[in-house]
PDB file of C-alpha atoms in Angstrom:
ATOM      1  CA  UNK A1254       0.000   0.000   0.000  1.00  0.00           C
ATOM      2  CA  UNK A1255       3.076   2.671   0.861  1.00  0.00           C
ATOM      3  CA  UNK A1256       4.654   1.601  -2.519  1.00  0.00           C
ATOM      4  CA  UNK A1257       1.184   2.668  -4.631  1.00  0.00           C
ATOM      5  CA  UNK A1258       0.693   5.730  -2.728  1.00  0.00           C
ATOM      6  CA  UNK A1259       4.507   6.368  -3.202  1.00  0.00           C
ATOM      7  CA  UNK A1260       3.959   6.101  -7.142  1.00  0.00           C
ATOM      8  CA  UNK A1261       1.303   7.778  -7.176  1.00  0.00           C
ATOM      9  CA  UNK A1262       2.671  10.931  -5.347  1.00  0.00           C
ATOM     10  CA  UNK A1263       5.656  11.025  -7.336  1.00  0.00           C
ATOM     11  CA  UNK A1264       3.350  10.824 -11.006  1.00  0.00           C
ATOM     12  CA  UNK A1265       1.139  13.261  -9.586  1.00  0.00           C
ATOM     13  CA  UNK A1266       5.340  15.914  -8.182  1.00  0.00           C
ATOM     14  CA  UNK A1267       6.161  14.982 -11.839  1.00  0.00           C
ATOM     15  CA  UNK A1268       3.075  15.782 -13.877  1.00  0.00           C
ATOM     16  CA  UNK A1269       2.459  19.425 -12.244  1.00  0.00           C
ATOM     17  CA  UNK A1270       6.440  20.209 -12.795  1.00  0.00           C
ATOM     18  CA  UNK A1271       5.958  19.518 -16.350  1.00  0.00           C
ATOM     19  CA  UNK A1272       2.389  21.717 -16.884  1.00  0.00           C
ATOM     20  CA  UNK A1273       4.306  24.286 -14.625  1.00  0.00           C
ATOM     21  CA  UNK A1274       7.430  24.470 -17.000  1.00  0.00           C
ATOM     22  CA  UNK A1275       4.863  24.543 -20.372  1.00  0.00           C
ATOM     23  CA  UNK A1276       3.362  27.593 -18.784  1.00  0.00           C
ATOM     24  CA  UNK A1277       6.385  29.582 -17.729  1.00  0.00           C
ATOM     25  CA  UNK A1278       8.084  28.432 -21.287  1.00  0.00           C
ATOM     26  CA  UNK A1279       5.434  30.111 -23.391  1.00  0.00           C
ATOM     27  CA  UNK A1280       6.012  33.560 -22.071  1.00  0.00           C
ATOM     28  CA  UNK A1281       9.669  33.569 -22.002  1.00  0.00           C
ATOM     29  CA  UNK A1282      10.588  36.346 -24.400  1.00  0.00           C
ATOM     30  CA  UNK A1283      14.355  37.289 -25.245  1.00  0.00           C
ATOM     31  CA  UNK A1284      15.138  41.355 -26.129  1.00  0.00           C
ATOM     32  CA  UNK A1285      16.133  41.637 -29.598  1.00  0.00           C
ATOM     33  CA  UNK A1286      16.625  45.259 -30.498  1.00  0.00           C
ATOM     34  CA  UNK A1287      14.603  48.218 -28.596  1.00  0.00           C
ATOM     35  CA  UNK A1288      13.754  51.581 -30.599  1.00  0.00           C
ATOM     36  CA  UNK A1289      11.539  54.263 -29.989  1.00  0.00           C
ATOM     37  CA  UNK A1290       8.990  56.677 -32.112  1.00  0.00           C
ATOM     38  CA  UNK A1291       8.104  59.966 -30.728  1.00  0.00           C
ATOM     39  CA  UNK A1292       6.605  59.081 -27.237  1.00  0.00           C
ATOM     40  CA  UNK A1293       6.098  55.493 -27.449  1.00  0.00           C
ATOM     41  CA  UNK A1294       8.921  52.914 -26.707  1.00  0.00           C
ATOM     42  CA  UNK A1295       9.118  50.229 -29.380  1.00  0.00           C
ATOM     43  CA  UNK A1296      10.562  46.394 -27.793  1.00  0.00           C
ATOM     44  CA  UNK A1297      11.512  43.596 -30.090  1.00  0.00           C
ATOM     45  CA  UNK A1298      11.254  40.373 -28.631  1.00  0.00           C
ATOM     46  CA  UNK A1299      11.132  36.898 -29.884  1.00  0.00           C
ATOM     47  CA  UNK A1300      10.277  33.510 -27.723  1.00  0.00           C
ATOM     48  CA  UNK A1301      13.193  32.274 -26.028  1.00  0.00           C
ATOM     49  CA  UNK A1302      12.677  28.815 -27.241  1.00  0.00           C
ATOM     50  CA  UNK A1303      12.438  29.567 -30.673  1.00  0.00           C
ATOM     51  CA  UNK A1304      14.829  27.361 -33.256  1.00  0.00           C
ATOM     52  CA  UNK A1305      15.945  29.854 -35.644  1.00  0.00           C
ATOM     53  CA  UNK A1306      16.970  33.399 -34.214  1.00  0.00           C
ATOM     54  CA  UNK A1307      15.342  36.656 -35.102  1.00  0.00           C
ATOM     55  CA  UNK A1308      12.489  34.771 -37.651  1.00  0.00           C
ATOM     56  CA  UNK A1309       9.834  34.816 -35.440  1.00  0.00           C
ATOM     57  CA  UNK A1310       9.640  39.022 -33.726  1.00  0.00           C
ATOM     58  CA  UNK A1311       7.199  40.730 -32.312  1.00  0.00           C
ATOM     59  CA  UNK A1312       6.972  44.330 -31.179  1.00  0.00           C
ATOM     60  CA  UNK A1313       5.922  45.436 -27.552  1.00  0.00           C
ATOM     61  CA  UNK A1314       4.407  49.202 -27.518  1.00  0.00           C
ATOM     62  CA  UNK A1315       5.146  50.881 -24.102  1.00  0.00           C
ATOM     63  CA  UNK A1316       5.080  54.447 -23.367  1.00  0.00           C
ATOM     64  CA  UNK A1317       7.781  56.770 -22.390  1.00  0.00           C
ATOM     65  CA  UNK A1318       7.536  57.834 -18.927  1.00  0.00           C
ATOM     66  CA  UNK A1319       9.606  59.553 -16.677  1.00  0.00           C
ATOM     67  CA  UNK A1320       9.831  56.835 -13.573  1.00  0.00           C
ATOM     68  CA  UNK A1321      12.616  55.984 -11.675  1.00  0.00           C
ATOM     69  CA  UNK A1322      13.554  52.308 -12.100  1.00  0.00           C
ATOM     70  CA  UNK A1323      16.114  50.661 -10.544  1.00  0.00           C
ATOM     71  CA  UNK A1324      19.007  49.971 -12.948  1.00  0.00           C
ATOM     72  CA  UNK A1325      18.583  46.189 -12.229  1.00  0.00           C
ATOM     73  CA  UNK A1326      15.116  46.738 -13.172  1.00  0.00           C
ATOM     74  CA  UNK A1327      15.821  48.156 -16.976  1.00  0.00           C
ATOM     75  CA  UNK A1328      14.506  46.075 -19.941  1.00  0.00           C
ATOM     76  CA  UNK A1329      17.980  45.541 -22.030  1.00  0.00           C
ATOM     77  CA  UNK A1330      18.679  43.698 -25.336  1.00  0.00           C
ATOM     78  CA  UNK A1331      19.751  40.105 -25.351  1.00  0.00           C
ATOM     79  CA  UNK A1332      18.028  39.513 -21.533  1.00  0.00           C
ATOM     80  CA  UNK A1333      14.983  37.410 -21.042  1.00  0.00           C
ATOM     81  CA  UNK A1334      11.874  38.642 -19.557  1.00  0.00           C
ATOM     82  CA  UNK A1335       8.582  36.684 -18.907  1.00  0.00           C
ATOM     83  CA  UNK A1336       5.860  39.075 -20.782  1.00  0.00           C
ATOM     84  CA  UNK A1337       1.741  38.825 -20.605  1.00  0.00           C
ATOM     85  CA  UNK A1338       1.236  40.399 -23.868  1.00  0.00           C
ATOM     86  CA  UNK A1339      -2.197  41.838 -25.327  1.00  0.00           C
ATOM     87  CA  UNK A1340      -2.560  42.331 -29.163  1.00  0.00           C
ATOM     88  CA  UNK A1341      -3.837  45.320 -30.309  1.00  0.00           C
ATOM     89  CA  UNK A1342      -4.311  44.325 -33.822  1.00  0.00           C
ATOM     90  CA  UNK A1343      -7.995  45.096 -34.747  1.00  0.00           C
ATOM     91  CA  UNK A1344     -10.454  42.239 -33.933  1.00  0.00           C
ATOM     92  CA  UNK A1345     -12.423  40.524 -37.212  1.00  0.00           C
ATOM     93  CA  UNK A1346     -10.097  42.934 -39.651  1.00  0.00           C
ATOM     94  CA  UNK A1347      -8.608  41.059 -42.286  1.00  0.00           C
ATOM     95  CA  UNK A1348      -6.744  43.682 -44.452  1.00  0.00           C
ATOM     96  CA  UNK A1349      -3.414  43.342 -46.330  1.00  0.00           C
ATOM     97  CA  UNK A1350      -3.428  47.374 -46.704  1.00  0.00           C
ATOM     98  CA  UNK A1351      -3.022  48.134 -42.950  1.00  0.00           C
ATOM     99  CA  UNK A1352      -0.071  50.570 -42.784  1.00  0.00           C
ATOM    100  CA  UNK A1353      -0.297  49.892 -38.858  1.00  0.00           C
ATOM    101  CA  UNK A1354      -1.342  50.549 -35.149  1.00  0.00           C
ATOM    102  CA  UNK A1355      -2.170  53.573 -33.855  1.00  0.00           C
ATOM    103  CA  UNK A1356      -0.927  53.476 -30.176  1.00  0.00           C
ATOM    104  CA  UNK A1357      -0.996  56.407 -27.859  1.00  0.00           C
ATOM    105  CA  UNK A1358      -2.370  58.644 -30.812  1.00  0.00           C
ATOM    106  CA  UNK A1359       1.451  57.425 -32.537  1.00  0.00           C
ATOM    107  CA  UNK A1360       0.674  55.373 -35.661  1.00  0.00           C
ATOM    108  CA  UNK A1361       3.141  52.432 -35.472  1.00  0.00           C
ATOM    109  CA  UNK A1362       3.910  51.548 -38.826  1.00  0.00           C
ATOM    110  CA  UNK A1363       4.804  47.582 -39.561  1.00  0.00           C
ATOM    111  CA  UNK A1364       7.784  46.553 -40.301  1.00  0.00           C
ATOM    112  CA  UNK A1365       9.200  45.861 -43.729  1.00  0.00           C
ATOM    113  CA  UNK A1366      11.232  42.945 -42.448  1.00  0.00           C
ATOM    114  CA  UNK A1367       8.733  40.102 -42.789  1.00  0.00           C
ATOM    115  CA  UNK A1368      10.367  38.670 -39.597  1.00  0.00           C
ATOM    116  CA  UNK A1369       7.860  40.821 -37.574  1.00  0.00           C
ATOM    117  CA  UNK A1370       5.265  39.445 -37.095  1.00  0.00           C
ATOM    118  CA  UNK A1371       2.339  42.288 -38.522  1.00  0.00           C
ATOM    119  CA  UNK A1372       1.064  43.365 -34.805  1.00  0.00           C
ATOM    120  CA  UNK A1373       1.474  45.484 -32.187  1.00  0.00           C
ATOM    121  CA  UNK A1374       1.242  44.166 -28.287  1.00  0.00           C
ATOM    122  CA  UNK A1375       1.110  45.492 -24.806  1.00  0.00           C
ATOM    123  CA  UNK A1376       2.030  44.275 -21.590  1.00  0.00           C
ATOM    124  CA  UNK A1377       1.508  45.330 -17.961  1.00  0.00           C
ATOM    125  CA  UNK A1378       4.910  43.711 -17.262  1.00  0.00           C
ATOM    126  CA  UNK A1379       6.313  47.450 -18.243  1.00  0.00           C
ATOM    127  CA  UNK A1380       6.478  51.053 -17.053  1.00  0.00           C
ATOM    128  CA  UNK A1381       8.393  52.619 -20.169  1.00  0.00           C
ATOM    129  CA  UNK A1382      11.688  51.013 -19.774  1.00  0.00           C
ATOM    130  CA  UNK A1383      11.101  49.413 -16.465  1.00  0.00           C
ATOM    131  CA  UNK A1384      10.224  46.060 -15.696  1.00  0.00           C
ATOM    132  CA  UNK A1385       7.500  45.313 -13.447  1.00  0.00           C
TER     133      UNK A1385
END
């Protein structure tokens, strides 16, 4: 009876480590480049997991504020951050002449490299530059 319950604790330790790991995996984002357009910060990240570098980007709006974030706390190129990001590509639009995203009366235009992706995100995770 100890050895089932045994087995059956361990199946159960492994099985929520691996769901856990899926989870935190998926929003694992490496900094590729950051830029910036008139008050709006412009982030290029791609999934930390992904096989081919710089072929899969997307690009994080966030707006420029003044705020005073720790210098451990600064978003910089090549790190990894964990992002919860929010698309702000128009819902039920399916257009192929869609210059861009208008974000914080800015219109972000899309890249013409068609490794990023065509769509703007947001995150809560930042405060301009800072990471939250």
């Amino acid at each position: 009876m100890k050895k089932i319950m045994l087995i059956v604790a361990i199946s159960f330790i492994l099985y929520s480590c691996g769901i856990k790991s899926k989870v935190a995996e998926g929003n694992n984002y490496r900094i590729v480049r950051i830029d910036s357009i008139e008050n709006v910060y412009l982030i290029y990240a791609e999934k930390k997991d992904v096989n081919i570098k710089n072929t899969d980007i997307i690009k994080i709006a966030s707006i420029k504020t003044k705020t005073n974030c720790k210098s451990n706390k600064i978003v910089t190129v090549a790190n990894n951050y964990s992002f919860i990001l929010t698309s702000l590509y128009p819902k039920n639009l399916v257009s192929h002449h869609l210059i861009g995203i208008t974000y914080n009366e800015v219109l972000i235009p899309f890249d013409k490299d068609y490794n990023v992706k065509k769509d703007l995100f947001i995150t809560n995770n930042l405060n301009g530059l800072c990471y939250k």
